[in-house]
PDB file of C-alpha atoms and ligand atoms in Angstrom:
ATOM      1  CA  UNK A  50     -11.889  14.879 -18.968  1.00  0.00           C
ATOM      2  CA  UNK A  51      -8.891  16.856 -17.847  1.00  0.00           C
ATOM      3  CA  UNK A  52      -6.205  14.783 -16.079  1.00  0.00           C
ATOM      4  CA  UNK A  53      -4.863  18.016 -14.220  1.00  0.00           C
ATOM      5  CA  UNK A  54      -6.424  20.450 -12.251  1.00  0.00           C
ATOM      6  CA  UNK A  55      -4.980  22.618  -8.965  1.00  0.00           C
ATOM      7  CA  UNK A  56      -3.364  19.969  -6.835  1.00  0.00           C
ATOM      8  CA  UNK A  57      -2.857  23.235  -4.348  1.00  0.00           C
ATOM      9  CA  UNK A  58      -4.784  22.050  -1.815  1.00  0.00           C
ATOM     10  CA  UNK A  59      -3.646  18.004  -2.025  1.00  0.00           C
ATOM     11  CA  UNK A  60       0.292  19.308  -1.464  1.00  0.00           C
ATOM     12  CA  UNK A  61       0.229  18.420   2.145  1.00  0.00           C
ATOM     13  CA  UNK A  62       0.685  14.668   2.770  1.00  0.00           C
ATOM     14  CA  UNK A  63       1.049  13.351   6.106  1.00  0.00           C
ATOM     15  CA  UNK A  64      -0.336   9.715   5.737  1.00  0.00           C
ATOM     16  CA  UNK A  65       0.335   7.378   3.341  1.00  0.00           C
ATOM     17  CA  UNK A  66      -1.172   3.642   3.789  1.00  0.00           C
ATOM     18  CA  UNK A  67      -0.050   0.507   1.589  1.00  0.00           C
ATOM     19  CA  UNK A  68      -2.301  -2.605   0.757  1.00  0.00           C
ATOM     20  CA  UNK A  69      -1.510  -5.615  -0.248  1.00  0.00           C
ATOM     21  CA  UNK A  70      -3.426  -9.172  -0.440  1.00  0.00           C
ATOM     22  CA  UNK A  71      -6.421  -7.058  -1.046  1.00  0.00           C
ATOM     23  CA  UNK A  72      -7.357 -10.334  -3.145  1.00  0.00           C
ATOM     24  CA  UNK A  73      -5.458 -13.389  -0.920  1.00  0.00           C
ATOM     25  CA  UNK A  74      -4.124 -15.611  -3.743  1.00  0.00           C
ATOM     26  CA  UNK A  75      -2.230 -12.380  -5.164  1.00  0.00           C
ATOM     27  CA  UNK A  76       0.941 -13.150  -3.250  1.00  0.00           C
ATOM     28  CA  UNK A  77       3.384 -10.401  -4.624  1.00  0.00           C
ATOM     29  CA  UNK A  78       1.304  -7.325  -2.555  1.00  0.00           C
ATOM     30  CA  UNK A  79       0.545  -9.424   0.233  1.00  0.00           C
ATOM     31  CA  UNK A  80       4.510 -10.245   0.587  1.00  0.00           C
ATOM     32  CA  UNK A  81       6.140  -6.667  -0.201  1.00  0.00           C
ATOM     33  CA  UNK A  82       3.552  -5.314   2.462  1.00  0.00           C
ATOM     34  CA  UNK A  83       5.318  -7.730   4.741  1.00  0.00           C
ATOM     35  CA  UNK A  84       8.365  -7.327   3.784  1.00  0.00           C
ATOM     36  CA  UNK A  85       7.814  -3.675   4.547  1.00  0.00           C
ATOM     37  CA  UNK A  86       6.314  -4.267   7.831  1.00  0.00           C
ATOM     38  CA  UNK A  87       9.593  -5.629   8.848  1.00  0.00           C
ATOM     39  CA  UNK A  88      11.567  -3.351   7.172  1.00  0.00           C
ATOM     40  CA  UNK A  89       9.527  -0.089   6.412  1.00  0.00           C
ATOM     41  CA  UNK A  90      10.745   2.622   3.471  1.00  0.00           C
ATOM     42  CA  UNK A  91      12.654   5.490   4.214  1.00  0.00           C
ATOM     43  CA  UNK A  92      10.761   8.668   4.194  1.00  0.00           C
ATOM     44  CA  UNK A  93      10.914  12.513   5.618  1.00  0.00           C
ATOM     45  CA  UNK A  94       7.998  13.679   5.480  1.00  0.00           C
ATOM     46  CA  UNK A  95       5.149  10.884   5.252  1.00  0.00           C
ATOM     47  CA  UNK A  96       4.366   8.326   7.853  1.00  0.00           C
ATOM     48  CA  UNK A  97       3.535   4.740   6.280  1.00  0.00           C
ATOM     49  CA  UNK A  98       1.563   1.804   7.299  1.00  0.00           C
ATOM     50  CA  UNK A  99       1.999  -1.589   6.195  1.00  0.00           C
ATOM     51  CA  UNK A 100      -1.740  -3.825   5.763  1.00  0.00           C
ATOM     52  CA  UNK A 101      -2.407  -6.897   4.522  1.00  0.00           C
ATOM     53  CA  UNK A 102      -5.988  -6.206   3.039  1.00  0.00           C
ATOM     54  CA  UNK A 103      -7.259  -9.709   3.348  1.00  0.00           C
ATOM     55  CA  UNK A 104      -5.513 -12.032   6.086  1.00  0.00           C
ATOM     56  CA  UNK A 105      -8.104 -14.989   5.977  1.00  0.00           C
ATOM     57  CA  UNK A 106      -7.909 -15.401   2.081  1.00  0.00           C
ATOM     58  CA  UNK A 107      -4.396 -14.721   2.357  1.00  0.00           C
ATOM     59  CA  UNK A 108      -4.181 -18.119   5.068  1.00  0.00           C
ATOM     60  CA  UNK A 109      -5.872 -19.840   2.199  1.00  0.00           C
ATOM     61  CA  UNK A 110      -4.482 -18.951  -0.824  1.00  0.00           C
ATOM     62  CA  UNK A 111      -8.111 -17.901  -2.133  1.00  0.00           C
ATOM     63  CA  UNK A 112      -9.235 -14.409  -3.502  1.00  0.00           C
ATOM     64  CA  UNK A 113     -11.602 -13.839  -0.824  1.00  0.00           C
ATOM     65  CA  UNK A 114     -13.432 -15.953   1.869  1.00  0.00           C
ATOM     66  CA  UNK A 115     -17.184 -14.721   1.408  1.00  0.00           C
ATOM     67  CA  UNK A 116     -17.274 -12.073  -1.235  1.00  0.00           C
ATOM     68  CA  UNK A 117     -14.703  -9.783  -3.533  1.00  0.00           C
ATOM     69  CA  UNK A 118     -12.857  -7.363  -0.680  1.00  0.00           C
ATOM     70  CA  UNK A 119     -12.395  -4.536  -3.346  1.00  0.00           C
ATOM     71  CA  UNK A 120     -15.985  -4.758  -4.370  1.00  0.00           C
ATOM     72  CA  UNK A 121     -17.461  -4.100  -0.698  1.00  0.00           C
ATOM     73  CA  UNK A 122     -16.715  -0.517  -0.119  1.00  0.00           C
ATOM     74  CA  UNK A 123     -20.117   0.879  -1.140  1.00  0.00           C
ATOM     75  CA  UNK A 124     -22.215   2.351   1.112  1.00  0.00           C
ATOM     76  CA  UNK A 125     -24.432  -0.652   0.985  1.00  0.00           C
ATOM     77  CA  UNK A 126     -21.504  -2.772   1.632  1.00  0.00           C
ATOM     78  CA  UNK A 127     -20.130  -1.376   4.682  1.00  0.00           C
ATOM     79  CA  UNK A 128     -23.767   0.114   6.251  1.00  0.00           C
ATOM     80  CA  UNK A 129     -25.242  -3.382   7.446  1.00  0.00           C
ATOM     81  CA  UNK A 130     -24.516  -5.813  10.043  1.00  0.00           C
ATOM     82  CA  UNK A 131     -23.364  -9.079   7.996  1.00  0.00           C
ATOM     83  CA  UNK A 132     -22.785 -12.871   7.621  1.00  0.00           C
ATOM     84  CA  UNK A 133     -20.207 -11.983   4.449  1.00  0.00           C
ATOM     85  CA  UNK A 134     -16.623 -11.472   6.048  1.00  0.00           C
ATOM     86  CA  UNK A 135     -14.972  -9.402   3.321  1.00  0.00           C
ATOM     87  CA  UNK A 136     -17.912  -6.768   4.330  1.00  0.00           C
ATOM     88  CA  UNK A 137     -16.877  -6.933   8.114  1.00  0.00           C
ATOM     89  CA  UNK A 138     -13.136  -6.272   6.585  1.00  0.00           C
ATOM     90  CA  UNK A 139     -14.103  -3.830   4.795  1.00  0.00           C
ATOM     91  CA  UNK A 140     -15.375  -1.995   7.471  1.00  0.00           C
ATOM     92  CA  UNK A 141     -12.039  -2.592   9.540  1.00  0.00           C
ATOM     93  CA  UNK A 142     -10.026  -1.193   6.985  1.00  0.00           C
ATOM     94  CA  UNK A 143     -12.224   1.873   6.059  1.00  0.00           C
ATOM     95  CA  UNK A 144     -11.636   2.381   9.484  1.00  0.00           C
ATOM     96  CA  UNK A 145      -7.558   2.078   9.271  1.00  0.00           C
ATOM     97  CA  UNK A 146      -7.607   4.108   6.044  1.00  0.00           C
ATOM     98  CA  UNK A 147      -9.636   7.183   8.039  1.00  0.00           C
ATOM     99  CA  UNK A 148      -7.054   9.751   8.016  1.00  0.00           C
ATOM    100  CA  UNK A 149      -4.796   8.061   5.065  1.00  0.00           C
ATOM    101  CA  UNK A 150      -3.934  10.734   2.544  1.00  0.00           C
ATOM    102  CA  UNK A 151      -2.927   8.781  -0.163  1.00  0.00           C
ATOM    103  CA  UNK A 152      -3.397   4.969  -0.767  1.00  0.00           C
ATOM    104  CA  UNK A 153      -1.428   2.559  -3.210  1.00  0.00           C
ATOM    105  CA  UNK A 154      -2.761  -0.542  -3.421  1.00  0.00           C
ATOM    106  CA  UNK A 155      -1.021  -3.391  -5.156  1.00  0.00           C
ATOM    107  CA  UNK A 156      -2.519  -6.186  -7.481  1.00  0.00           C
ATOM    108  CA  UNK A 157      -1.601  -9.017  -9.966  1.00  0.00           C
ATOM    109  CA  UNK A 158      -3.639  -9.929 -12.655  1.00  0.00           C
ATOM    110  CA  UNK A 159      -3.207 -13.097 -14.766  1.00  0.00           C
ATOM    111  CA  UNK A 160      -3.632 -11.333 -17.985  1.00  0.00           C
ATOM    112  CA  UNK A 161      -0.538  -9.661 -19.455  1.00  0.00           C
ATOM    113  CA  UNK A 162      -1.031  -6.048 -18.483  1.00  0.00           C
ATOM    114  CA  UNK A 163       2.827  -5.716 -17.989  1.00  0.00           C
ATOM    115  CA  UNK A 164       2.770  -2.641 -15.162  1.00  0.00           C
ATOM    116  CA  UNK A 165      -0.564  -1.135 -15.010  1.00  0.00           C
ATOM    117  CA  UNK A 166      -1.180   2.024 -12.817  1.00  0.00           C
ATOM    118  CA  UNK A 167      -5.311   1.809 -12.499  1.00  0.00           C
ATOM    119  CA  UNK A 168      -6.464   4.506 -11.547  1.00  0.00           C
ATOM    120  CA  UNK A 169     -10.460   4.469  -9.774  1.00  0.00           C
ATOM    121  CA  UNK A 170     -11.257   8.058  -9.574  1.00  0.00           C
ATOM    122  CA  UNK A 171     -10.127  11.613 -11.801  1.00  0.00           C
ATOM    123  CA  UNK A 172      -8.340  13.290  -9.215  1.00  0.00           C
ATOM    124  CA  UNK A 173      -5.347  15.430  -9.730  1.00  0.00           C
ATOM    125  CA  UNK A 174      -2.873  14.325  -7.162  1.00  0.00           C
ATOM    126  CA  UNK A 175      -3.775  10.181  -7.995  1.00  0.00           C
ATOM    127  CA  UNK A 176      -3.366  11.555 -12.019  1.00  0.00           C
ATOM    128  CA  UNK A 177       0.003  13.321 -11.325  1.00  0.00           C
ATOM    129  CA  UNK A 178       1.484  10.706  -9.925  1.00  0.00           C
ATOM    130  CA  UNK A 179      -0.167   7.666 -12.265  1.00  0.00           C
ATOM    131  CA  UNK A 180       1.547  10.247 -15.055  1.00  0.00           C
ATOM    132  CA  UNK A 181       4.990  10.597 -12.885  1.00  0.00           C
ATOM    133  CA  UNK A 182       5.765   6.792 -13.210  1.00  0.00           C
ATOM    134  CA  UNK A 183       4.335   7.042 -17.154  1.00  0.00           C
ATOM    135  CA  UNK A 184       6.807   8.949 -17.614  1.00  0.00           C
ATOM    136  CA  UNK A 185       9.609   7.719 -15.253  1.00  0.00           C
ATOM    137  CA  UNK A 186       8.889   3.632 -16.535  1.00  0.00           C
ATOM    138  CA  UNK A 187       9.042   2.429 -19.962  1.00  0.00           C
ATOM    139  CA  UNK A 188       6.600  -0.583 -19.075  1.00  0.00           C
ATOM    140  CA  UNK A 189       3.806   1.736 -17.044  1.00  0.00           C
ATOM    141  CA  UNK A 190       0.896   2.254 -18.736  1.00  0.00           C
ATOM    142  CA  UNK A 191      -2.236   3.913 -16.681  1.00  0.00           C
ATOM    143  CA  UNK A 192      -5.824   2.862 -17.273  1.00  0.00           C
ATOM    144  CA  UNK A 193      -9.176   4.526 -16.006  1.00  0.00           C
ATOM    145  CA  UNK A 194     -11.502   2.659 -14.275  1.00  0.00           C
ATOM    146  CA  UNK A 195     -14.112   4.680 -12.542  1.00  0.00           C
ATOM    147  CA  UNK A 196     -17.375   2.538 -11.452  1.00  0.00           C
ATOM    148  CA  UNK A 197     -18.333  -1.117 -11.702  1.00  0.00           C
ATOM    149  CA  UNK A 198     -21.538  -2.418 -10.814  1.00  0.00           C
ATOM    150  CA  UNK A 199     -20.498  -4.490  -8.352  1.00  0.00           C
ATOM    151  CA  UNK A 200     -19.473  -2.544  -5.628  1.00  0.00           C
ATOM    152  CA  UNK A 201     -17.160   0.140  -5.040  1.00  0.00           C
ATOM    153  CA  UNK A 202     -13.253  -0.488  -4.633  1.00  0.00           C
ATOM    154  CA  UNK A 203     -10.818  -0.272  -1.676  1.00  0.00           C
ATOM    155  CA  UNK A 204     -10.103   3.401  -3.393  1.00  0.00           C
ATOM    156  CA  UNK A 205     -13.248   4.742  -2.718  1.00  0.00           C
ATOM    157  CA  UNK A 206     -12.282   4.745   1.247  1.00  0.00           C
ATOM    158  CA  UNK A 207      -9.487   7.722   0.600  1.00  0.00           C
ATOM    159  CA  UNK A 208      -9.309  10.699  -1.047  1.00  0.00           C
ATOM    160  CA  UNK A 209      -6.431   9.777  -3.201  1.00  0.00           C
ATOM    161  CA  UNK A 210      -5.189   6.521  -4.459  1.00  0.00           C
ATOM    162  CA  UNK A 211      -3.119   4.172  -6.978  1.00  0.00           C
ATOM    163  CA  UNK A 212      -3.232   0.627  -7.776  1.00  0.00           C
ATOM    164  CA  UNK A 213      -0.761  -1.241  -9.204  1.00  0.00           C
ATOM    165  CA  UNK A 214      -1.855  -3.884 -11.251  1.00  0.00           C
ATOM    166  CA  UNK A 215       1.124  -6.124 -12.430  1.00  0.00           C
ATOM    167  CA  UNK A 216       1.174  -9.078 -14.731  1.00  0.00           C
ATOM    168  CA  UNK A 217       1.166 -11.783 -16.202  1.00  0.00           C
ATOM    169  CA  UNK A 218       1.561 -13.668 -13.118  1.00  0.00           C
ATOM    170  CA  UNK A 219      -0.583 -17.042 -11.990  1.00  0.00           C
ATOM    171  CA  UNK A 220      -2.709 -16.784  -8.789  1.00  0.00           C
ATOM    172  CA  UNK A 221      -1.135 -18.021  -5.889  1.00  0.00           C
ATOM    173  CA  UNK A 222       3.030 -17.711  -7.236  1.00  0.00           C
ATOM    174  CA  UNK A 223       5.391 -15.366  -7.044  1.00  0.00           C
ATOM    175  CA  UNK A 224       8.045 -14.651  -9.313  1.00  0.00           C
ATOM    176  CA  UNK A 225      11.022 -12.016  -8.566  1.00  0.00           C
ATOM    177  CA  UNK A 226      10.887 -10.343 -11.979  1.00  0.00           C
ATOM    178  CA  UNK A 227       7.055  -8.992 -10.633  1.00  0.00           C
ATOM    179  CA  UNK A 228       8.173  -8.767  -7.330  1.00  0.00           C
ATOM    180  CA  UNK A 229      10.889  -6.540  -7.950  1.00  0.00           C
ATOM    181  CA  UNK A 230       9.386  -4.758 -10.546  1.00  0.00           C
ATOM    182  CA  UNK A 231       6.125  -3.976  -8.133  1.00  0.00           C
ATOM    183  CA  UNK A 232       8.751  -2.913  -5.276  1.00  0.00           C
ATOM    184  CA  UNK A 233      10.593  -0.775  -7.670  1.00  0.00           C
ATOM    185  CA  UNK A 234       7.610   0.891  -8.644  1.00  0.00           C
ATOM    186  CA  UNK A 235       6.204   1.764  -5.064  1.00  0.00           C
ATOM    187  CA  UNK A 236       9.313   2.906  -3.834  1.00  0.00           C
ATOM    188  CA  UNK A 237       9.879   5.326  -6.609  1.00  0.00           C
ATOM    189  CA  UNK A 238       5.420   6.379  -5.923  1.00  0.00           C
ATOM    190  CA  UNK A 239       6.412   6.703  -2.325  1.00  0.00           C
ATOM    191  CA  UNK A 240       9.241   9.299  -3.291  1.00  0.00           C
ATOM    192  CA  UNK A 241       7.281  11.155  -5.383  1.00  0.00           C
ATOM    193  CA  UNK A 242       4.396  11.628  -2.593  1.00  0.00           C
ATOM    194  CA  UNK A 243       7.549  12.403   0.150  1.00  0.00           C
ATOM    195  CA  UNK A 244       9.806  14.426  -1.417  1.00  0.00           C
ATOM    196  CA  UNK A 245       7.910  16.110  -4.752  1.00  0.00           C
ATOM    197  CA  UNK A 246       4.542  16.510  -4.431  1.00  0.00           C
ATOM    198  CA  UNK A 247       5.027  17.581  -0.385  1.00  0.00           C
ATOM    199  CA  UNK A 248       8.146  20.089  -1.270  1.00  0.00           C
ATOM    200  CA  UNK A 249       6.205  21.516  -4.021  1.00  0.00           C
ATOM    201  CA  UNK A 250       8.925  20.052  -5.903  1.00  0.00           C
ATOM    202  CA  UNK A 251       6.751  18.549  -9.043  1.00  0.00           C
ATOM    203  CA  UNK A 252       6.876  19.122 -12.927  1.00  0.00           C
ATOM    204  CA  UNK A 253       4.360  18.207 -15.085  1.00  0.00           C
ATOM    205  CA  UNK A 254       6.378  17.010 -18.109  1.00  0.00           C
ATOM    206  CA  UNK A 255       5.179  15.899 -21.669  1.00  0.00           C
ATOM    207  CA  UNK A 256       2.260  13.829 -22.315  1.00  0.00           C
ATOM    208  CA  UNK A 257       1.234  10.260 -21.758  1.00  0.00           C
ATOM    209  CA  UNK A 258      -1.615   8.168 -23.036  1.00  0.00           C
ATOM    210  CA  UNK A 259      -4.185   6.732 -21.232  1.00  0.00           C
ATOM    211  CA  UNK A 260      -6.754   3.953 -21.449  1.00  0.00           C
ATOM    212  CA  UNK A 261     -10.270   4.305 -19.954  1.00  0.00           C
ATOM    213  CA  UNK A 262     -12.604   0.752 -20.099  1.00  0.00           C
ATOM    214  CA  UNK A 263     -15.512   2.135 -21.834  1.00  0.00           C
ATOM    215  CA  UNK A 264     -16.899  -1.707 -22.857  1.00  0.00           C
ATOM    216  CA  UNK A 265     -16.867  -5.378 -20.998  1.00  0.00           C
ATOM    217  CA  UNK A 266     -17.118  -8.259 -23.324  1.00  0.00           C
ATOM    218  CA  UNK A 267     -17.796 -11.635 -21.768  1.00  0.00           C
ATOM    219  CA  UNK A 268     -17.564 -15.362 -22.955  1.00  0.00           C
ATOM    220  CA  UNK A 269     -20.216 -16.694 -25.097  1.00  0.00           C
ATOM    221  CA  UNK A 270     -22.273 -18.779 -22.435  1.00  0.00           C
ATOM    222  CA  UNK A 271     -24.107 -21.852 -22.128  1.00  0.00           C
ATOM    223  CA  UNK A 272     -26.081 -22.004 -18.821  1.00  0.00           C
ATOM    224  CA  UNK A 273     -23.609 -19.795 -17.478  1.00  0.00           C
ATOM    225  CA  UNK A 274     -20.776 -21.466 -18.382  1.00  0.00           C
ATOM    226  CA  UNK A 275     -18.202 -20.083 -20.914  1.00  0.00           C
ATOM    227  CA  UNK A 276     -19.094 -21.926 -24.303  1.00  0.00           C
ATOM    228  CA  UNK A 277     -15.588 -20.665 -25.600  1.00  0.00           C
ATOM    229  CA  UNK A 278     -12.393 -19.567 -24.963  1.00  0.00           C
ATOM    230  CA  UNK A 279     -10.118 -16.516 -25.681  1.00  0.00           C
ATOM    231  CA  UNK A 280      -8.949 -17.043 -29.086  1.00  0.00           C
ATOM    232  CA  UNK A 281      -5.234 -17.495 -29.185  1.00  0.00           C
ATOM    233  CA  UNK A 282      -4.487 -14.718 -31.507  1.00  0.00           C
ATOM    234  CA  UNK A 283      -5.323 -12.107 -28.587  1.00  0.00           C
ATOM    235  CA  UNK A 284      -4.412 -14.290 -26.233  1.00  0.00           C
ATOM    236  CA  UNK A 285      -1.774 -12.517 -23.804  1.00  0.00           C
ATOM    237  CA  UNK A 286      -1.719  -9.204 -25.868  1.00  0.00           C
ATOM    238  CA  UNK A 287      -3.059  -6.671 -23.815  1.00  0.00           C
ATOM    239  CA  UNK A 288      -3.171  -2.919 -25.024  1.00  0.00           C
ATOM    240  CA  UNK A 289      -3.584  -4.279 -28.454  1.00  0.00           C
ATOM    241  CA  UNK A 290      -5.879  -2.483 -30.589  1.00  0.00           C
ATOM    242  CA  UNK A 291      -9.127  -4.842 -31.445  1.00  0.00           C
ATOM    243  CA  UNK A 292     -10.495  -4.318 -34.879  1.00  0.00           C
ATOM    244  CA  UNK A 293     -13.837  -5.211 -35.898  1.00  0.00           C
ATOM    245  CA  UNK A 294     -13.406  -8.347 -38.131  1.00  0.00           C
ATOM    246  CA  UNK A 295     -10.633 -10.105 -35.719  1.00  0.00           C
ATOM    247  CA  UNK A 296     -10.706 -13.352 -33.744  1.00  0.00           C
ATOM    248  CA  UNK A 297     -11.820 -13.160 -30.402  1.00  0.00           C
ATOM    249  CA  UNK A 298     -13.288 -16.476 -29.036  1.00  0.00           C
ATOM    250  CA  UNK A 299     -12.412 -20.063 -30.441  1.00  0.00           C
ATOM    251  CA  UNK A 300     -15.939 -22.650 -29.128  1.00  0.00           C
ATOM    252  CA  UNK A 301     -15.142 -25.713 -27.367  1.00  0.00           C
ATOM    253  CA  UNK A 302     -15.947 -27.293 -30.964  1.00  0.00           C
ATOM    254  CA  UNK A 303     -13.296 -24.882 -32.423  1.00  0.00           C
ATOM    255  CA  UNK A 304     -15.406 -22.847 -34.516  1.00  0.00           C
ATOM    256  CA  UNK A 305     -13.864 -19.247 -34.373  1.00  0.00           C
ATOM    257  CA  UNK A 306     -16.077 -16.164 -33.397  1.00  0.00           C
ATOM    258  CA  UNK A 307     -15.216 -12.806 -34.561  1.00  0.00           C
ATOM    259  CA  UNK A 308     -15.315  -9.237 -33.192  1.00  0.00           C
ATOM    260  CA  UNK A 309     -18.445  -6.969 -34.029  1.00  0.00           C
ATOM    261  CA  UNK A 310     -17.952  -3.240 -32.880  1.00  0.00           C
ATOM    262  CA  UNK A 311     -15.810  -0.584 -33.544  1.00  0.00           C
ATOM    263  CA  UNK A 312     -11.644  -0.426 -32.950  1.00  0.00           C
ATOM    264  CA  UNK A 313     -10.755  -0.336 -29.042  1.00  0.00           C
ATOM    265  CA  UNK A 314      -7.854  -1.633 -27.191  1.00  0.00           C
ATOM    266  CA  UNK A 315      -8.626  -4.665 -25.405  1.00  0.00           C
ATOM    267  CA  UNK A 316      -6.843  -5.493 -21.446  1.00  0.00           C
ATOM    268  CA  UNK A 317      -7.562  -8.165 -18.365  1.00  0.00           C
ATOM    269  CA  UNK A 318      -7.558 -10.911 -21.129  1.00  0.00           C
ATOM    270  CA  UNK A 319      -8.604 -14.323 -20.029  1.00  0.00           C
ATOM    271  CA  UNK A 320      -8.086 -12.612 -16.413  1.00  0.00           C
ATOM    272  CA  UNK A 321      -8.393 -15.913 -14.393  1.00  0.00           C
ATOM    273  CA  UNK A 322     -10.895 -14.113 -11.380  1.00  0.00           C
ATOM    274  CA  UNK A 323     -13.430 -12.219 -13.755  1.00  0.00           C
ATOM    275  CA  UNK A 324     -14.582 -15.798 -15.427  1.00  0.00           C
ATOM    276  CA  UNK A 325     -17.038 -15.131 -12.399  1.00  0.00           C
ATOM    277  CA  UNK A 326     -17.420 -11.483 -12.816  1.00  0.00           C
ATOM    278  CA  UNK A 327     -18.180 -12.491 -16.697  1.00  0.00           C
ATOM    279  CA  UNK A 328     -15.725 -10.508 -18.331  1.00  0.00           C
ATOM    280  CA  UNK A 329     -13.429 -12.208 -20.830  1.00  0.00           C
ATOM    281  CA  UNK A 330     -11.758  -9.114 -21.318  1.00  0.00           C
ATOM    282  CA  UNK A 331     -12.504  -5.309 -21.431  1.00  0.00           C
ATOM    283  CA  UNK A 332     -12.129  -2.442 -24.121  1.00  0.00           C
ATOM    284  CA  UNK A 333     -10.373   0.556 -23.731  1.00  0.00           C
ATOM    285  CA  UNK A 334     -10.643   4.493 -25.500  1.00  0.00           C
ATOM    286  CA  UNK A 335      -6.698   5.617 -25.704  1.00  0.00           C
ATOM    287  CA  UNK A 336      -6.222   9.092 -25.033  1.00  0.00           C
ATOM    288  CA  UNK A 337      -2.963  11.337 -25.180  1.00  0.00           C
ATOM    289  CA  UNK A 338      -3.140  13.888 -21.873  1.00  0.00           C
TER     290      UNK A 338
HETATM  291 ZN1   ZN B 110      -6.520  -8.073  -7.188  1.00  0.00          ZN
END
């Protein structure tokens, strides 16, 4: 897979839309997207808009109301008439996000992923720019994540898209090293798509690695409930590489239960929303592009 192809015909950006509180209990997007909507970014050449993805969950601190916003984009999802309010949303916003160019979406995850740039799609204008703040940020790694089975995300409603995925940071909180961070990082996204990529004016520099989820692992389970937990060697070590042998799980009875498979690189550990999802944590290939 290529990271880079012609990004000729993406070099003309007029709209660029920003989401945050796409889940409601992830407070640091839904309060920099209000924050901006007071006091909007500085730009030449791009128009922005300001939305918070999820207002009801937002009002009550939960990650959605009826059913997970950034799985409802599907066809399926947005093509009946329903009862489940995220799918209504969705529907709104696919609307807003009609003639959006470029979309950056902003997340927090509880597992340690530091500054994550996911990206949903292989595109080259989302790629260049995923690669720009590689480059430009010590603590920005970017990680592929192209289909789940549960429906497809916000991204899938523009042509081109980021998501910022920053943690560790508890549901519900904020905290202003993330918040800063997260701002920090837009900003810089949001010059990039302004001043480079719409004057033509962007370099492709050296090479950065990347990390596509080729494997989801979930908890041992007993009637559907998680028999163990993450063991505490992985515990909080994200982008760490997993080799077959190691500790992953520790049962409630404390008996420890090792990994079977071959190396891979292991992120969204002990991610507090994807107990539901059942994911413990998922495996990544790492790639130099
Ligand atoms: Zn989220």
């Amino acid at each position: 897979m290529s990271l880079f192809k012609s990004i000729k015909e993406d070099s003309m950006l007029k709209r660029v839309v920003i989401t945050g509180g796409v889940h409601g209990n992830e407070l640091t997007g839904a309060f920099l997207v209000k924050k901006w909507q007071k006091t909007p970014l500085v730009t030449k050449n791009i128009k922005i808009e300001y939305l918070l993805g999820n207002p009801k969950a937002f009002k009550e601190c939960r990650r959605y109301i009826d059913y997970d916003l950034n799985r409802s984009f599907s066809k399926k999802a947005l093509s009946k008439d329903s009862y489940i309010y995220e799918f209504e949303r969705a529907k709104v916003l696919k609307e807003r996000l009609k003639s959006c160019d470029f979309l950056i979406d902003i997340h927090t995850t509880t597992a340690n992923m530091g500054m994550t740039i996911v990206l949903s799609k292989d595109d080259p204008l989302s790629n260049l720019v995923a690669k720009k703040l590689s480059l430009e940020f010590d603590d920005v790694k970017i990680l592929r994540w192209f289909s789940t089975s549960e429906g497809d995300f916000i991204n899938s409603a523009v042509p081109h898209s980021i998501t910022l995925e920053a943690g560790a940071i508890c549901q519900g909180v904020l905290e202003p090293r993330i918040f800063f961070r997260c701002e920090e990082i837009v900003k810089r996204a949001v010059e990039i798509l302004d001043s480079e990529i719409n004057q033509d004016k962007f370099e492709i520099g050296k090479s950065v690695e990347v990390y596509d989820i080729v494997k989801i692992v979930d908890f041992p389970r007993e009637e559907n409930e998680p028999s163990a937990m993450i063991h505490p060697n992985i515990l909080g070590k994200d982008y760490f590489q997993l080799k077959n042998g190691e500790p992953i799980f520790v049962t409630l009875e404390g008996e420890t239960i090792l990994y079977d498979g071959e190396p891979l690189y292991a992120v969204f550990i002990n991610e507090a929303a994807y107990y539901e999802k059942k994911i413990a944590f998922c495996l990544c290939e790492k790639s130099k592009i």
